[in-house]
Tab-separated table of N, CA and C in Angstrom:
chain	number	residue	atom	x	y	z
O	1	UNK	N	160.693	-151.962	-22.708
O	1	UNK	CA	159.701	-150.715	-22.329
O	1	UNK	C	159.260	-151.439	-21.312
O	2	UNK	N	159.275	-150.971	-19.972
O	2	UNK	CA	158.100	-151.279	-18.791
O	2	UNK	C	156.706	-150.560	-18.949
O	3	UNK	N	156.188	-151.119	-17.866
O	3	UNK	CA	154.759	-150.541	-17.897
O	3	UNK	C	154.682	-148.867	-17.590
O	4	UNK	N	155.601	-148.389	-16.920
O	4	UNK	CA	155.177	-147.079	-16.673
O	4	UNK	C	155.893	-146.327	-18.091
O	5	UNK	N	156.871	-146.821	-18.802
O	5	UNK	CA	157.012	-146.157	-20.225
O	5	UNK	C	155.858	-146.305	-21.157
O	6	UNK	N	155.239	-147.420	-21.091
O	6	UNK	CA	154.114	-147.585	-22.095
O	6	UNK	C	152.634	-146.985	-21.512
O	7	UNK	N	152.651	-146.500	-20.527
O	7	UNK	CA	151.708	-145.755	-19.876
O	7	UNK	C	151.970	-144.014	-20.277
O	8	UNK	N	153.138	-143.656	-20.245
O	8	UNK	CA	153.682	-142.446	-20.811
O	8	UNK	C	153.538	-142.468	-22.132
O	9	UNK	N	153.842	-143.255	-23.076
O	9	UNK	CA	153.658	-143.349	-24.417
O	9	UNK	C	151.962	-143.379	-24.901
O	10	UNK	N	151.066	-144.064	-24.022
O	10	UNK	CA	149.649	-143.923	-24.410
O	10	UNK	C	149.451	-142.616	-23.961
O	11	UNK	N	149.715	-141.823	-23.044
O	11	UNK	CA	149.444	-140.779	-22.496
O	11	UNK	C	149.621	-139.767	-23.394
O	12	UNK	N	150.802	-139.615	-23.888
O	12	UNK	CA	151.473	-138.790	-24.868
O	12	UNK	C	150.624	-138.865	-26.482
O	13	UNK	N	150.402	-140.052	-26.444
O	13	UNK	CA	149.935	-140.446	-27.907
O	13	UNK	C	148.261	-139.948	-28.107
O	14	UNK	N	147.793	-140.186	-27.060
O	14	UNK	CA	146.274	-140.016	-26.821
O	14	UNK	C	145.890	-138.730	-26.544
O	15	UNK	N	146.940	-138.000	-25.879
O	15	UNK	CA	146.613	-136.586	-25.301
O	15	UNK	C	145.574	-136.714	-24.043
O	16	UNK	N	146.013	-137.663	-23.002
O	16	UNK	CA	145.219	-137.871	-21.997
O	16	UNK	C	146.194	-137.713	-20.936
O	17	UNK	N	145.718	-137.959	-19.697
O	17	UNK	CA	146.620	-137.904	-18.314
O	17	UNK	C	147.393	-139.051	-18.356
O	18	UNK	N	148.252	-139.254	-17.720
O	18	UNK	CA	149.137	-140.356	-17.263
O	18	UNK	C	148.167	-141.097	-16.173
O	19	UNK	N	147.326	-140.688	-15.279
O	19	UNK	CA	146.421	-141.775	-14.706
O	19	UNK	C	145.207	-142.261	-15.525
O	20	UNK	N	144.907	-141.461	-16.409
O	20	UNK	CA	143.722	-141.891	-17.383
O	20	UNK	C	144.399	-142.970	-18.021
O	21	UNK	N	145.641	-142.786	-18.369
O	21	UNK	CA	146.314	-143.890	-19.286
O	21	UNK	C	146.508	-145.351	-18.845
O	22	UNK	N	146.771	-144.986	-17.467
O	22	UNK	CA	146.987	-146.154	-16.516
O	22	UNK	C	145.385	-147.110	-16.356
O	23	UNK	N	144.638	-146.280	-16.036
O	23	UNK	CA	143.394	-146.800	-15.920
O	23	UNK	C	142.864	-147.339	-17.096
O	24	UNK	N	143.183	-147.073	-18.409
O	24	UNK	CA	142.967	-147.568	-19.740
O	24	UNK	C	143.794	-149.027	-19.529
O	25	UNK	N	144.844	-148.855	-19.416
O	25	UNK	CA	145.660	-150.111	-19.773
O	25	UNK	C	145.581	-151.227	-18.559
O	26	UNK	N	145.105	-150.925	-17.454
O	26	UNK	CA	144.812	-151.893	-16.325
O	26	UNK	C	143.433	-152.434	-16.762
O	27	UNK	N	142.640	-151.831	-17.355
O	27	UNK	CA	141.359	-152.326	-17.648
O	27	UNK	C	141.511	-153.327	-18.904
O	28	UNK	N	142.415	-153.210	-19.831
O	28	UNK	CA	142.255	-153.902	-21.009
O	28	UNK	C	143.096	-155.064	-20.310
O	29	UNK	N	144.163	-155.015	-19.669
O	29	UNK	CA	145.024	-156.168	-19.113
O	29	UNK	C	143.884	-157.138	-18.198
O	30	UNK	N	143.170	-156.428	-17.411
O	30	UNK	CA	141.876	-157.240	-16.562
O	30	UNK	C	140.950	-158.045	-17.201
O	31	UNK	N	140.567	-157.128	-18.516
O	31	UNK	CA	139.506	-157.820	-19.314
O	31	UNK	C	140.191	-159.104	-20.081
O	32	UNK	N	141.604	-158.933	-20.836
O	32	UNK	CA	142.036	-160.102	-21.372
O	32	UNK	C	142.148	-161.318	-20.390
O	33	UNK	N	142.621	-160.877	-19.191
O	33	UNK	CA	142.811	-162.245	-18.035
O	33	UNK	C	141.418	-163.087	-17.914
O	34	UNK	N	140.219	-161.773	-17.758
O	34	UNK	CA	138.925	-162.355	-17.422
O	34	UNK	C	138.665	-163.387	-18.545
O	35	UNK	N	138.785	-162.847	-19.955
O	35	UNK	CA	138.289	-163.450	-20.923
O	35	UNK	C	138.943	-165.150	-21.326
O	36	UNK	N	140.231	-164.599	-21.304
O	36	UNK	CA	141.284	-166.137	-21.382
O	36	UNK	C	141.124	-166.895	-20.214
O	37	UNK	N	140.923	-166.492	-18.933
O	37	UNK	CA	140.476	-167.256	-17.863
O	37	UNK	C	139.178	-168.234	-17.984
O	38	UNK	N	138.146	-167.632	-18.596
O	38	UNK	CA	136.968	-168.144	-19.052
O	38	UNK	C	136.983	-169.383	-20.193
O	39	UNK	N	138.465	-169.376	-20.927
O	39	UNK	CA	138.549	-170.238	-21.689
O	39	UNK	C	138.367	-169.695	-23.249
O	40	UNK	N	137.816	-168.503	-23.350
O	40	UNK	CA	137.561	-167.782	-24.740
O	40	UNK	C	138.987	-167.279	-25.099
O	41	UNK	N	138.766	-166.514	-26.214
O	41	UNK	CA	139.856	-165.775	-27.196
O	41	UNK	C	139.834	-164.467	-27.011
O	42	UNK	N	140.629	-163.810	-27.092
O	42	UNK	CA	140.764	-162.235	-27.450
O	42	UNK	C	141.460	-161.958	-28.584
O	43	UNK	N	140.970	-161.646	-29.440
O	43	UNK	CA	141.586	-161.310	-30.724
O	43	UNK	C	141.364	-159.844	-31.418
O	44	UNK	N	142.872	-159.188	-31.286
O	44	UNK	CA	142.891	-157.871	-31.892
O	44	UNK	C	143.480	-157.979	-33.336
O	45	UNK	N	142.552	-157.763	-33.945
O	45	UNK	CA	143.227	-158.018	-35.587
O	45	UNK	C	144.552	-157.244	-35.789
O	46	UNK	N	145.213	-157.479	-36.426
O	46	UNK	CA	146.648	-156.810	-36.640
O	46	UNK	C	147.662	-157.147	-35.646
O	47	UNK	N	147.375	-157.520	-34.269
O	47	UNK	CA	148.023	-157.497	-33.482
O	47	UNK	C	148.110	-158.948	-32.853
O	48	UNK	N	147.359	-159.447	-32.506
O	48	UNK	CA	147.347	-160.864	-32.001
O	48	UNK	C	146.286	-161.504	-31.415
O	49	UNK	N	146.187	-162.630	-30.912
O	49	UNK	CA	145.315	-163.474	-30.013
O	49	UNK	C	145.675	-164.138	-28.964
O	50	UNK	N	145.045	-163.734	-27.789
O	50	UNK	CA	145.456	-164.402	-26.346
O	50	UNK	C	144.584	-165.444	-26.112
O	51	UNK	N	144.712	-166.680	-26.071
O	51	UNK	CA	143.795	-167.657	-25.712
O	51	UNK	C	144.625	-168.803	-24.403
O	52	UNK	N	143.825	-169.666	-24.314
O	52	UNK	CA	144.269	-170.647	-22.993
O	52	UNK	C	144.836	-171.809	-24.004
O	53	UNK	N	145.372	-172.572	-23.445
O	53	UNK	CA	145.828	-173.998	-23.896
O	53	UNK	C	146.029	-174.876	-22.757
O	54	UNK	N	146.036	-176.130	-23.172
O	54	UNK	CA	146.436	-177.321	-22.008
O	54	UNK	C	147.892	-177.958	-22.387
O	55	UNK	N	148.551	-178.289	-21.286
O	55	UNK	CA	149.709	-178.921	-21.394
O	55	UNK	C	149.540	-180.514	-20.613
O	56	UNK	N	149.894	-181.207	-21.283
O	56	UNK	CA	149.403	-182.378	-20.915
O	56	UNK	C	150.542	-182.561	-19.490
O	57	UNK	N	150.060	-183.849	-19.019
O	57	UNK	CA	151.038	-184.439	-17.499
O	57	UNK	C	152.215	-184.949	-18.236
O	58	UNK	N	153.511	-184.980	-17.716
O	58	UNK	CA	154.706	-185.571	-18.442
O	58	UNK	C	155.542	-185.988	-17.140
O	59	UNK	N	156.872	-186.441	-17.465
O	59	UNK	CA	157.825	-186.970	-16.701
O	59	UNK	C	158.734	-186.247	-17.248
O	60	UNK	N	159.316	-185.706	-16.118
O	60	UNK	CA	160.500	-184.728	-16.009
O	60	UNK	C	161.837	-185.236	-15.364
O	61	UNK	N	162.510	-184.453	-15.054
O	61	UNK	CA	163.963	-185.003	-14.644
O	61	UNK	C	164.289	-183.676	-13.684
O	62	UNK	N	164.756	-184.001	-12.527
O	62	UNK	CA	165.604	-183.244	-11.530
O	62	UNK	C	166.597	-183.040	-11.791
O	63	UNK	N	167.293	-181.719	-12.472
O	63	UNK	CA	168.645	-181.470	-13.138
O	63	UNK	C	169.540	-181.827	-11.848
O	64	UNK	N	169.533	-181.646	-10.732
O	64	UNK	CA	170.298	-182.045	-9.717
O	64	UNK	C	170.721	-183.487	-9.858
O	65	UNK	N	169.786	-184.308	-9.495
O	65	UNK	CA	169.889	-185.758	-8.961
O	65	UNK	C	169.557	-186.617	-10.190
O	66	UNK	N	168.956	-186.034	-11.232
O	66	UNK	CA	168.649	-186.908	-12.272
O	66	UNK	C	167.586	-187.730	-11.955
O	67	UNK	N	166.406	-187.915	-10.892
O	67	UNK	CA	165.789	-188.540	-10.534
O	67	UNK	C	164.573	-187.877	-11.399
O	68	UNK	N	163.638	-189.003	-11.842
O	68	UNK	CA	162.524	-188.587	-12.463
O	68	UNK	C	161.371	-188.017	-11.522
O	69	UNK	N	160.790	-187.174	-12.305
O	69	UNK	CA	159.573	-186.225	-11.188
O	69	UNK	C	158.231	-186.177	-12.370
O	70	UNK	N	157.157	-186.327	-11.698
O	70	UNK	CA	155.737	-186.259	-12.369
O	70	UNK	C	155.428	-184.673	-12.571
O	71	UNK	N	155.447	-184.158	-13.698
O	71	UNK	CA	154.934	-182.915	-13.858
O	71	UNK	C	153.318	-183.106	-14.270
O	72	UNK	N	152.748	-182.359	-13.373
O	72	UNK	CA	151.046	-182.568	-13.562
O	72	UNK	C	150.770	-181.724	-14.965
O	73	UNK	N	149.584	-181.829	-15.096
O	73	UNK	CA	149.099	-181.380	-16.233
O	73	UNK	C	148.554	-179.735	-15.824
O	74	UNK	N	148.742	-178.847	-16.717
O	74	UNK	CA	148.381	-177.473	-16.587
O	74	UNK	C	147.971	-176.795	-17.513
O	75	UNK	N	147.125	-175.609	-17.204
O	75	UNK	CA	146.573	-174.718	-18.162
O	75	UNK	C	147.631	-173.753	-18.551
O	76	UNK	N	147.673	-173.165	-19.712
O	76	UNK	CA	148.640	-172.153	-20.147
O	76	UNK	C	147.944	-170.950	-21.064
O	77	UNK	N	148.880	-170.213	-21.085
O	77	UNK	CA	148.455	-168.853	-21.875
O	77	UNK	C	149.194	-169.009	-23.381
O	78	UNK	N	148.416	-168.818	-24.066
O	78	UNK	CA	149.028	-168.619	-25.546
O	78	UNK	C	148.655	-167.380	-26.375
O	79	UNK	N	150.041	-166.812	-26.790
O	79	UNK	CA	149.910	-165.498	-27.835
O	79	UNK	C	150.195	-165.800	-29.090
O	80	UNK	N	149.249	-165.805	-29.955
O	80	UNK	CA	149.845	-165.690	-31.500
O	80	UNK	C	149.981	-164.458	-31.797
O	81	UNK	N	150.933	-164.011	-32.593
O	81	UNK	CA	150.998	-162.739	-33.305
O	81	UNK	C	150.447	-162.482	-34.624
O	82	UNK	N	149.663	-161.341	-35.114
O	82	UNK	CA	149.065	-161.377	-35.955
O	82	UNK	C	149.803	-160.917	-37.142
O	83	UNK	N	149.331	-160.965	-38.632
O	83	UNK	CA	150.210	-160.565	-39.507
O	83	UNK	C	150.968	-159.620	-39.616
O	84	UNK	N	149.969	-158.535	-39.197
O	84	UNK	CA	150.605	-157.183	-39.414
O	84	UNK	C	151.698	-156.969	-38.338
O	85	UNK	N	151.735	-157.552	-37.002
O	85	UNK	CA	152.624	-157.373	-36.082
O	85	UNK	C	153.856	-158.029	-36.655
O	86	UNK	N	153.493	-159.341	-37.034
O	86	UNK	CA	154.922	-160.229	-37.670
O	86	UNK	C	155.398	-159.427	-38.766
O	87	UNK	N	154.747	-158.724	-39.687
O	87	UNK	CA	155.300	-158.230	-40.842
O	87	UNK	C	156.226	-156.830	-40.176
O	88	UNK	N	155.630	-156.238	-39.373
O	88	UNK	CA	156.179	-155.194	-38.609
O	88	UNK	C	157.710	-155.565	-38.109
O	89	UNK	N	157.648	-156.774	-37.310
O	89	UNK	CA	158.721	-157.090	-36.707
O	89	UNK	C	159.866	-157.584	-37.921
O	90	UNK	N	159.374	-158.109	-38.801
O	90	UNK	CA	160.437	-158.481	-40.079
O	90	UNK	C	160.558	-157.404	-41.150
O	91	UNK	N	159.969	-155.983	-40.821
O	91	UNK	CA	160.179	-154.579	-41.577
O	91	UNK	C	159.627	-155.203	-43.018
O	92	UNK	N	158.646	-155.911	-43.038
O	92	UNK	CA	158.004	-156.032	-44.583
O	92	UNK	C	157.251	-155.030	-44.639
O	93	UNK	N	157.232	-154.589	-46.212
O	93	UNK	CA	156.192	-153.547	-46.568
O	93	UNK	C	155.152	-153.978	-47.499
O	94	UNK	N	153.910	-153.382	-47.359
O	94	UNK	CA	152.889	-154.073	-48.278
O	94	UNK	C	153.048	-153.570	-49.668
C-alpha cells in the first residue's frame, strides 16, 4: 500500500474527502517527525512507538576494495511495534 492508497482507505473509513484525509495524514507524519527530532517518543498504544536512537561510530569496509573506512556516529529512528500490532501480524486471538 502506498500513500495514495492509504489516503483513499482513510477517506473511505472516515467518510471524509480525500483532501481532508491527506491533510490529516500529512499532519500526523509532520508531528511524529517534529517530536522524534526533538528526542522525544511518540507512543500510540496498540500500534507502537517512534523514537530516536544513536548509532556509534565504527569501522567498515569498502566492498569493492576491502579498504577500511570510518563510519561516523549518527542518530537513527526506531520503531517498536506494540503488542496488538504484533499479535495482529501473528494472527493471535485473545
